[in-house]
């Protein structure tokens, strides 16, 4: 690590200039001006990941043409000393300018995308930092091509310098994406905060409806925590032919959407759910967060077992916010919860990987799924949302409806972010919940660290509902594979653990040619016919092509164990149970 200059000199200044000489080729040019840092050498680094997306993405792989010069334009030697570190032989020069190009052509909310119509800059993938100076301020000047007129970012503008923005430190800079182009920008006020929506790529959206509905979500989310920490907030929405996903930031978010999906009610409500999810992160992750997630190490993985709390609780509240805002009726909300239960309970990996371990392993598993992931892993989003639901129900029941998970998060926000100005340990959050509820919640926290089945009804019954498996008593044979059909070929895409296909040796990428001597038709309907008429224990002769060779496998059909779960009103619920259920699902 380099040594910062002594107080005998002016405080170091760091300024970036971003320009676009070849946007059509997906390039941006970056100049990093470092002033008054008089050292023998300066090490500059590119982050390897971006907060909120737990994968080492190796952003340095898109950096090229790195050069440095002094104030007179004289060349300064630059040596790359690690995968994401460059050493400038600055020779105590008072001014050093590092120049480099970045390539960006990946469509996502966490990577750079540049073309002849616009540029989306993910700051962690764009801006280097001086080693040891993450807490140092920086300014950024953007020079758009002549045809581009608008810049959207959560960064604070510098009043006397056009297209120039200020970040108090690099944590803020890396948390402030920048959109440059001709995006459609419109605004609304909610919860005392000025909100901007920057629509990129067009679409059939209704501006007035979006402003009204987003404001409703903002007000409801702010009501939970009692305060909104921002004065200004920016939604950057990338509209594609088919799009999705989002990434939270300190005072902004980046969302992906389908440009022609706004007039479809189901698609539109799904988009509002994404808005609710990322906006809820404004408090829950960006400020209230595990102690392991801040200050960040941008050089390596930042491990935590608590993503089931951060992402899972947020996934619970996004649909709950839609319910409270009346974008989901009671039936649709319960169906959304049932969908999460079906997703978790019908995934073999739920019996293998605890959700806390899924949190820890996000860096190597969640963003790198393979054909066996369903058998080995569980989503901390889905299962975390279900554990949040159980906590909410338990608190409601224990306090006769006087408290719920909202109160826990509000108290935790004030306790850890506002008062202690630090993250929390998992056991601290558990203790706080028990303080609010007045009852132990070790059962739910233990469930996050084991693969024991969840007893949903012990919590749902308390509020007048029950989980019913509509497949109970159903005797259906199951082969245990998923398939895709393309160009007349039926190819195995997944093999489920513990099924006949698993035991009998069917592989992913096997082409299924025939069943019991009958060739499959072009759409695989013959296999469906066989399964519909077969019984549990039947043996099938499955002819497959594997790596150009023909093999016949003998597969014994097992029982289809997949559930069809649905949350329904509890028969003969008491008045007290029904009252709690109304509080749980109310619009207030």
XYZ file of C-alpha atoms in Angstrom:
588
model
C 0.000 0.000 0.000
C 1.299 3.450 -0.887
C 1.786 6.228 1.636
C -0.392 9.349 1.438
C 1.450 12.655 1.167
C 2.225 14.577 4.342
C 0.375 17.695 5.442
C 3.201 19.853 4.056
C 1.427 19.661 0.711
C -2.121 20.442 -0.413
C -4.715 17.732 0.037
C -4.689 15.347 -2.938
C -7.372 15.854 -5.580
C -8.796 13.190 -7.900
C -10.776 14.101 -10.993
C -12.121 11.912 -13.790
C -13.013 12.882 -17.314
C -15.201 10.501 -19.330
C -15.543 10.867 -23.096
C -16.698 8.735 -26.000
C -14.612 8.769 -29.181
C -15.921 5.424 -30.447
C -19.250 4.684 -28.771
C -20.376 2.630 -31.765
C -17.511 0.262 -30.964
C -18.576 0.201 -27.278
C -15.671 2.178 -25.854
C -15.310 5.018 -23.379
C -12.120 6.965 -22.688
C -11.246 7.712 -19.065
C -8.760 10.239 -17.741
C -7.918 10.086 -14.049
C -6.143 13.222 -12.838
C -4.345 12.846 -9.509
C -3.018 16.100 -8.061
C -0.831 16.848 -5.031
C -0.052 13.245 -4.206
C 3.719 13.428 -4.205
C 4.967 9.834 -4.018
C 7.602 7.707 -5.669
C 4.833 5.595 -7.136
C 1.048 5.441 -7.103
C -0.913 2.199 -7.245
C -4.345 2.460 -8.841
C -6.873 -0.342 -8.752
C -10.052 -1.379 -10.524
C -12.735 -3.006 -8.316
C -13.367 -6.685 -9.037
C -17.065 -6.556 -8.025
C -19.886 -4.126 -7.372
C -21.867 -4.029 -4.122
C -25.291 -5.650 -4.359
C -24.150 -8.192 -6.950
C -22.156 -10.852 -5.172
C -19.819 -12.127 -7.853
C -16.206 -11.290 -8.679
C -16.708 -9.979 -12.217
C -13.098 -9.005 -12.956
C -13.936 -5.577 -14.345
C -10.256 -5.043 -15.130
C -10.609 -7.435 -18.064
C -12.226 -4.614 -20.063
C -9.437 -2.079 -19.404
C -6.912 -1.356 -22.134
C -4.385 1.223 -23.364
C -3.282 2.317 -19.888
C -0.859 5.258 -19.992
C 0.298 7.973 -17.602
C 1.936 11.369 -17.938
C 2.954 14.308 -15.780
C 1.714 17.908 -15.949
C 3.999 18.614 -18.923
C 2.762 15.611 -20.854
C 5.921 13.600 -20.260
C 5.402 9.844 -20.190
C 5.466 8.115 -16.793
C 6.126 4.361 -16.703
C 3.115 2.191 -15.830
C 3.444 -1.439 -14.780
C 0.599 -3.843 -14.163
C 1.441 -5.642 -10.925
C -1.726 -7.677 -10.337
C -4.913 -8.535 -12.196
C -6.510 -5.216 -11.193
C -3.585 -3.017 -10.088
C -1.393 -0.657 -12.087
C 1.689 1.047 -10.619
C 2.569 4.513 -11.884
C 6.169 5.620 -11.433
C 5.039 9.108 -10.406
C 8.450 10.238 -9.101
C 6.846 12.676 -6.636
C 5.197 14.653 -9.441
C 2.503 16.997 -8.156
C 0.200 16.115 -11.055
C -0.311 12.717 -12.691
C -2.851 11.857 -15.379
C -3.728 8.231 -16.003
C -5.518 7.471 -19.260
C -7.251 4.235 -20.194
C -10.101 2.879 -22.298
C -12.919 0.634 -21.152
C -14.994 -1.692 -23.300
C -18.654 -2.143 -22.401
C -21.162 -4.259 -24.268
C -22.917 -6.427 -21.701
C -26.615 -5.909 -21.067
C -27.147 -6.016 -17.313
C -27.722 -3.667 -14.387
C -24.178 -4.232 -13.112
C -21.960 -3.924 -16.185
C -21.072 -1.218 -18.687
C -23.013 -0.934 -21.914
C -21.999 1.575 -24.581
C -23.277 1.963 -28.142
C -24.074 4.749 -30.589
C -27.350 5.613 -28.784
C -26.345 5.794 -25.123
C -23.872 4.751 -22.450
C -24.596 3.116 -19.136
C -21.627 3.301 -16.789
C -21.427 1.010 -13.793
C -18.914 2.984 -11.692
C -17.107 -0.025 -10.216
C -16.486 -1.181 -13.786
C -15.365 2.280 -14.901
C -13.366 4.201 -12.299
C -10.087 3.207 -10.703
C -9.113 4.300 -7.211
C -5.793 5.064 -5.552
C -4.857 2.207 -3.266
C -5.566 3.180 0.322
C -7.700 6.197 -0.625
C -11.244 4.803 -0.868
C -12.394 7.473 1.591
C -11.073 10.279 -0.622
C -13.436 12.611 -2.571
C -13.544 12.687 -6.351
C -15.168 14.634 -9.163
C -16.313 13.354 -12.552
C -16.825 15.323 -15.754
C -18.773 13.627 -18.527
C -18.283 14.785 -22.116
C -21.133 13.284 -24.155
C -21.081 12.944 -27.930
C -22.775 15.870 -29.663
C -25.961 13.876 -30.303
C -26.484 13.042 -26.614
C -28.088 15.624 -24.366
C -28.878 14.102 -20.958
C -26.976 12.709 -17.980
C -28.790 10.862 -15.202
C -27.022 9.943 -11.963
C -27.415 10.092 -8.220
C -24.119 11.949 -7.936
C -24.311 15.561 -6.783
C -23.729 18.092 -9.581
C -20.997 20.699 -9.201
C -22.871 23.980 -9.616
C -20.307 25.982 -11.545
C -19.072 23.203 -13.848
C -21.334 21.752 -16.567
C -21.707 17.951 -16.614
C -19.491 17.649 -13.567
C -20.397 15.698 -10.448
C -18.977 15.231 -6.964
C -18.620 12.168 -4.748
C -17.620 12.553 -1.104
C -15.675 9.280 -1.334
C -15.225 6.301 -3.622
C -17.844 4.215 -1.827
C -20.361 6.822 -2.982
C -18.813 7.050 -6.448
C -18.977 3.263 -6.905
C -22.596 3.381 -5.717
C -23.739 5.979 -8.267
C -24.363 4.644 -11.791
C -24.367 7.087 -14.690
C -26.640 7.040 -17.742
C -25.635 9.233 -20.697
C -27.796 9.660 -23.788
C -31.223 10.960 -24.719
C -33.302 9.224 -22.070
C -36.821 10.402 -21.311
C -36.689 12.004 -17.856
C -39.739 12.850 -15.754
C -40.114 13.591 -12.053
C -42.393 13.283 -9.055
C -42.315 14.207 -5.385
C -43.002 11.665 -2.648
C -42.097 11.368 1.049
C -40.418 14.782 0.824
C -37.972 13.474 -1.795
C -37.500 14.589 -5.392
C -37.589 11.522 -7.667
C -36.406 11.275 -11.251
C -37.299 8.464 -13.655
C -34.934 8.136 -16.612
C -36.451 5.904 -19.295
C -33.914 4.465 -21.740
C -34.921 2.657 -24.918
C -38.500 3.841 -25.277
C -41.603 1.885 -24.346
C -45.376 1.991 -24.022
C -45.311 3.361 -20.490
C -47.833 5.847 -19.126
C -45.806 8.585 -17.417
C -48.614 9.830 -15.197
C -49.563 6.352 -14.039
C -45.934 5.478 -13.346
C -45.404 8.641 -11.337
C -48.538 8.044 -9.284
C -47.863 4.355 -8.656
C -44.166 4.788 -7.864
C -45.040 7.597 -5.450
C -47.498 5.284 -3.684
C -44.743 2.687 -3.223
C -42.293 5.321 -1.991
C -44.746 6.629 0.595
C -45.587 3.146 1.897
C -41.943 2.060 2.128
C -41.039 5.310 3.927
C -43.917 4.758 6.371
C -42.299 1.505 7.520
C -39.018 3.159 8.509
C -40.456 6.531 9.490
C -37.864 8.507 7.569
C -36.520 8.766 4.028
C -32.740 9.362 4.081
C -32.526 11.100 0.698
C -33.446 14.460 -0.754
C -33.156 13.163 -4.316
C -33.520 9.713 -5.866
C -33.012 8.471 -9.450
C -34.605 5.497 -11.209
C -32.630 4.501 -14.316
C -34.841 2.147 -16.334
C -33.414 0.239 -19.290
C -36.219 -0.895 -21.590
C -35.442 -3.873 -23.808
C -37.460 -6.154 -26.033
C -37.389 -8.492 -23.068
C -35.739 -7.333 -19.879
C -35.666 -7.585 -16.111
C -33.527 -7.376 -13.006
C -32.453 -4.535 -10.789
C -29.595 -3.303 -8.639
C -29.926 -1.057 -5.623
C -27.756 1.983 -4.904
C -27.516 4.579 -2.159
C -29.836 7.124 -3.794
C -30.632 5.481 -7.123
C -31.420 2.174 -8.752
C -31.021 0.590 -12.172
C -33.942 -1.485 -13.453
C -34.417 -3.671 -16.502
C -37.855 -3.873 -18.116
C -39.662 -4.964 -21.265
C -40.382 -1.862 -23.298
C -43.810 -3.042 -24.435
C -44.849 -4.663 -21.187
C -46.303 -1.633 -19.425
C -49.765 -2.037 -20.940
C -50.001 -5.668 -19.835
C -51.351 -5.588 -16.287
C -49.454 -8.628 -15.048
C -46.193 -7.389 -16.542
C -46.802 -3.887 -15.184
C -47.450 -5.125 -11.647
C -44.279 -7.214 -11.963
C -42.368 -4.045 -12.813
C -43.870 -2.292 -9.778
C -42.677 -5.232 -7.692
C -39.160 -4.610 -8.972
C -39.511 -0.916 -8.083
C -40.683 -1.883 -4.578
C -37.838 -4.356 -4.119
C -35.034 -2.004 -5.113
C -36.522 0.974 -3.293
C -36.849 -1.043 -0.074
C -33.101 -1.672 -0.328
C -32.670 2.073 0.212
C -32.939 1.260 3.924
C -32.493 -2.503 4.059
C -28.995 -3.241 2.619
C -27.739 0.201 1.683
C -27.925 1.437 5.284
C -29.160 -1.312 7.581
C -26.862 -4.187 6.685
C -24.680 -6.984 8.075
C -21.396 -5.838 9.528
C -19.592 -7.898 6.860
C -21.040 -5.703 4.098
C -19.314 -2.440 4.814
C -16.812 -0.929 4.613
C -16.292 -2.865 1.400
C -13.216 -4.621 0.152
C -13.303 -4.057 -3.611
C -10.426 -6.463 -4.171
C -12.118 -9.681 -3.119
C -15.275 -11.418 -1.945
C -17.077 -9.930 1.072
C -18.639 -12.934 2.797
C -21.813 -12.986 4.871
C -24.309 -15.690 5.835
C -27.079 -13.078 6.036
C -28.178 -12.471 2.451
C -31.285 -14.466 3.361
C -32.075 -11.535 5.661
C -31.080 -8.749 3.303
C -32.413 -10.067 0.004
C -34.954 -12.482 1.453
C -36.671 -9.956 3.725
C -36.698 -7.487 0.831
C -38.276 -10.139 -1.408
C -40.980 -10.580 1.248
C -41.632 -6.874 1.544
C -41.738 -6.150 -2.190
C -44.947 -8.161 -2.622
C -46.235 -6.985 0.751
C -45.795 -3.387 -0.387
C -47.745 -4.181 -3.549
C -50.509 -5.621 -1.385
C -50.589 -2.612 0.923
C -50.649 -0.283 -2.068
C -53.563 -2.313 -3.498
C -51.660 -3.357 -6.617
C -52.224 -6.982 -5.545
C -55.534 -8.167 -4.175
C -55.574 -10.632 -1.305
C -55.877 -13.659 -3.572
C -52.992 -12.595 -5.823
C -50.807 -11.830 -2.835
C -51.383 -15.257 -1.291
C -50.682 -16.800 -4.687
C -47.348 -14.953 -4.830
C -46.419 -16.416 -1.438
C -47.576 -19.857 -2.561
C -45.364 -19.554 -5.626
C -42.343 -18.976 -3.374
C -43.283 -22.036 -1.317
C -43.634 -24.199 -4.431
C -40.301 -22.921 -5.740
C -38.494 -23.787 -2.511
C -40.226 -27.008 -1.550
C -40.026 -28.543 -5.040
C -36.304 -27.866 -5.342
C -34.094 -30.793 -4.359
C -31.333 -28.399 -3.309
C -33.549 -27.179 -0.467
C -32.763 -30.450 1.284
C -29.024 -30.028 0.669
C -28.028 -26.398 1.218
C -29.107 -24.244 4.197
C -30.145 -20.772 3.107
C -27.452 -19.176 5.295
C -24.864 -21.234 3.403
C -26.505 -20.168 0.141
C -25.837 -16.600 1.292
C -22.192 -17.343 1.974
C -21.815 -19.245 -1.297
C -23.463 -16.562 -3.433
C -20.015 -15.662 -4.770
C -19.475 -19.084 -6.324
C -22.978 -20.472 -6.844
C -25.885 -18.045 -7.183
C -24.571 -16.151 -10.197
C -22.962 -19.248 -11.723
C -25.738 -21.821 -11.975
C -25.195 -25.039 -13.883
C -27.290 -28.044 -14.827
C -27.041 -29.463 -11.298
C -27.777 -26.283 -9.334
C -31.396 -27.234 -8.649
C -30.123 -30.357 -6.892
C -27.518 -28.653 -4.756
C -28.630 -25.120 -3.892
C -31.528 -22.957 -2.733
C -32.268 -19.295 -3.415
C -31.747 -16.907 -0.511
C -34.385 -14.721 -2.164
C -37.246 -17.232 -2.124
C -36.455 -19.063 1.087
C -35.384 -15.885 2.836
C -38.766 -14.373 1.932
C -40.527 -17.363 3.482
C -38.530 -17.076 6.701
C -39.412 -13.370 6.795
C -43.069 -14.340 6.432
C -42.783 -16.757 9.369
C -41.144 -14.062 11.487
C -43.859 -11.581 10.579
C -46.595 -14.047 11.482
C -44.915 -15.055 14.732
C -44.516 -11.435 15.834
C -48.135 -10.677 14.921
C -49.378 -13.639 16.938
C -47.122 -12.992 19.936
C -48.151 -9.336 20.204
C -51.851 -9.825 19.350
C -51.330 -7.765 16.223
C -49.676 -4.812 17.941
C -46.256 -5.385 16.367
C -44.891 -7.004 13.236
C -41.698 -7.298 11.180
C -42.033 -3.637 10.130
C -41.383 -2.583 13.719
C -38.291 -4.768 13.923
C -36.717 -3.260 10.814
C -37.525 0.289 11.885
C -35.941 -0.337 15.281
C -32.919 -2.064 13.724
C -32.436 0.832 11.283
C -32.368 3.318 14.149
C -30.277 1.123 16.430
C -27.529 0.069 14.025
C -27.459 2.591 11.180
C -28.495 5.786 12.971
C -27.179 5.310 16.519
C -24.264 2.878 16.272
C -23.397 3.738 12.667
C -22.355 0.192 11.896
C -23.692 -3.067 10.561
C -25.240 -5.797 12.677
C -24.353 -9.356 13.551
C -27.065 -11.941 12.964
C -27.446 -12.718 16.660
C -27.968 -9.005 17.352
C -30.876 -8.871 14.935
C -32.337 -12.016 16.492
C -32.131 -10.444 19.954
C -33.823 -7.291 18.699
C -36.659 -9.303 17.167
C -37.151 -11.146 20.435
C -37.222 -7.821 22.235
C -40.046 -6.642 19.969
C -41.975 -9.918 19.885
C -41.498 -10.900 23.504
C -40.989 -14.518 22.442
C -37.979 -16.534 21.212
C -37.444 -16.726 17.451
C -34.506 -19.126 17.546
C -36.630 -21.626 15.620
C -36.659 -19.426 12.525
C -32.994 -18.419 12.718
C -32.071 -22.069 13.237
C -34.081 -22.944 10.140
C -31.824 -20.633 8.120
C -28.822 -22.734 9.104
C -30.307 -26.212 8.602
C -32.214 -28.093 5.917
C -34.964 -29.244 8.257
C -38.489 -28.871 6.772
C -40.377 -25.698 7.637
C -43.634 -26.168 9.567
C -45.513 -23.426 7.739
C -48.865 -24.176 9.326
C -47.656 -23.656 12.869
C -47.269 -19.995 11.872
C -50.031 -19.597 9.272
C -52.708 -21.128 11.478
C -52.143 -18.419 14.079
C -53.419 -15.821 11.609
C -56.278 -17.897 10.202
C -54.629 -19.492 7.161
C -53.218 -22.869 6.241
C -50.894 -24.304 3.634
C -52.516 -27.087 1.636
C -50.737 -29.461 -0.731
C -53.231 -30.048 -3.528
C -51.168 -33.036 -4.668
C -51.655 -34.953 -1.413
C -52.851 -38.454 -2.226
C -51.898 -38.119 -5.871
C -50.174 -41.168 -7.343
C -48.381 -40.094 -10.489
C -45.329 -41.674 -12.095
C -42.364 -39.405 -12.740
C -39.282 -39.844 -14.892
C -37.455 -36.976 -13.200
C -36.114 -34.870 -16.050
C -36.656 -31.513 -17.687
C -36.309 -31.221 -21.448
C -36.212 -28.797 -24.320
C -37.240 -29.480 -27.896
C -35.438 -27.771 -30.757
C -35.241 -28.668 -34.445
C -37.033 -31.928 -33.748
C -34.545 -33.006 -31.063
C -35.670 -33.611 -27.478
C -32.720 -32.913 -25.212
C -32.425 -33.360 -21.442
C -31.770 -30.066 -19.636
C -32.008 -31.262 -16.029
C -32.056 -34.453 -13.977
C -33.739 -34.319 -10.582
C -31.994 -35.864 -7.605
C -33.540 -39.066 -6.267
C -35.657 -39.853 -9.330
C -35.620 -42.774 -11.745
C -33.660 -40.766 -14.282
C -31.072 -39.874 -11.613
C -30.688 -43.491 -10.467
C -30.794 -44.878 -14.009
C -28.062 -42.663 -15.414
C -29.788 -40.235 -17.763
C -27.482 -37.253 -18.331
C -28.036 -33.626 -19.128
C -27.502 -33.084 -22.878
C -28.700 -36.607 -23.709
C -30.964 -36.590 -26.749
C -33.945 -38.836 -26.116
C -34.633 -40.796 -29.283
C -37.140 -43.488 -28.298
C -39.113 -44.883 -25.338
C -39.900 -48.609 -25.180
C -39.069 -48.972 -28.862
C -41.293 -46.089 -29.958
C -39.516 -43.158 -31.558
C -40.314 -39.766 -30.067
C -42.188 -37.364 -32.264
C -40.759 -33.946 -33.068
C -42.353 -32.330 -29.999
C -41.721 -35.134 -27.525
C -45.407 -35.959 -27.161
C -44.733 -39.711 -27.164
C -42.898 -39.369 -23.863
C -45.845 -37.511 -22.360
C -48.205 -40.272 -23.499
C -46.041 -42.957 -21.944
C -45.816 -41.112 -18.620
C -49.560 -40.479 -18.504
C -50.336 -44.174 -18.912
C -47.443 -45.608 -16.866
C -47.573 -46.560 -13.213
C -45.044 -46.162 -10.427
C -42.457 -48.948 -10.624
C -42.732 -49.472 -14.394
C -39.440 -49.946 -16.214
C -38.815 -47.920 -19.344
C -36.280 -48.590 -22.063
C -34.946 -45.169 -22.967
C -32.836 -44.842 -26.118
C -30.537 -41.821 -26.009
C -27.787 -40.297 -28.110
C -24.830 -39.156 -26.017
C -21.786 -37.579 -27.576
C -22.612 -39.224 -30.909
C -23.124 -42.694 -29.467
C -26.420 -44.544 -29.003
C -27.211 -46.044 -25.598
C -30.251 -47.752 -24.126
C -30.943 -47.108 -20.452
C -33.386 -48.930 -18.212
C -35.237 -46.477 -15.999
C -37.605 -47.410 -13.167
C -40.309 -44.790 -12.730
C -40.695 -43.338 -9.269
C -43.478 -41.346 -7.678
C -43.875 -37.710 -8.571
C -43.206 -36.025 -5.224
C -43.676 -32.426 -6.372
C -46.174 -30.508 -4.312
C -48.837 -28.055 -5.446
C -48.977 -25.753 -2.457
C -51.584 -23.095 -1.842
C -52.305 -20.808 1.121
C -56.017 -20.927 1.933
C -58.249 -19.570 4.717
C -58.259 -21.892 7.693
C -61.543 -23.725 8.128
C -63.270 -22.871 11.406
C -60.738 -20.147 12.251
C -61.466 -18.333 15.489
C -62.341 -14.653 15.617
C -58.891 -13.931 17.064
C -57.191 -15.777 14.212
C -59.266 -13.981 11.594
C -58.468 -10.629 13.197
C -54.730 -11.286 12.946
C -55.158 -12.409 9.346
C -56.863 -9.155 8.468
C -54.038 -7.189 10.065
C -51.494 -9.236 8.129
C -53.173 -8.688 4.759
C -54.702 -5.271 5.345
C -54.152 -2.259 3.113
C -53.297 -0.069 6.132
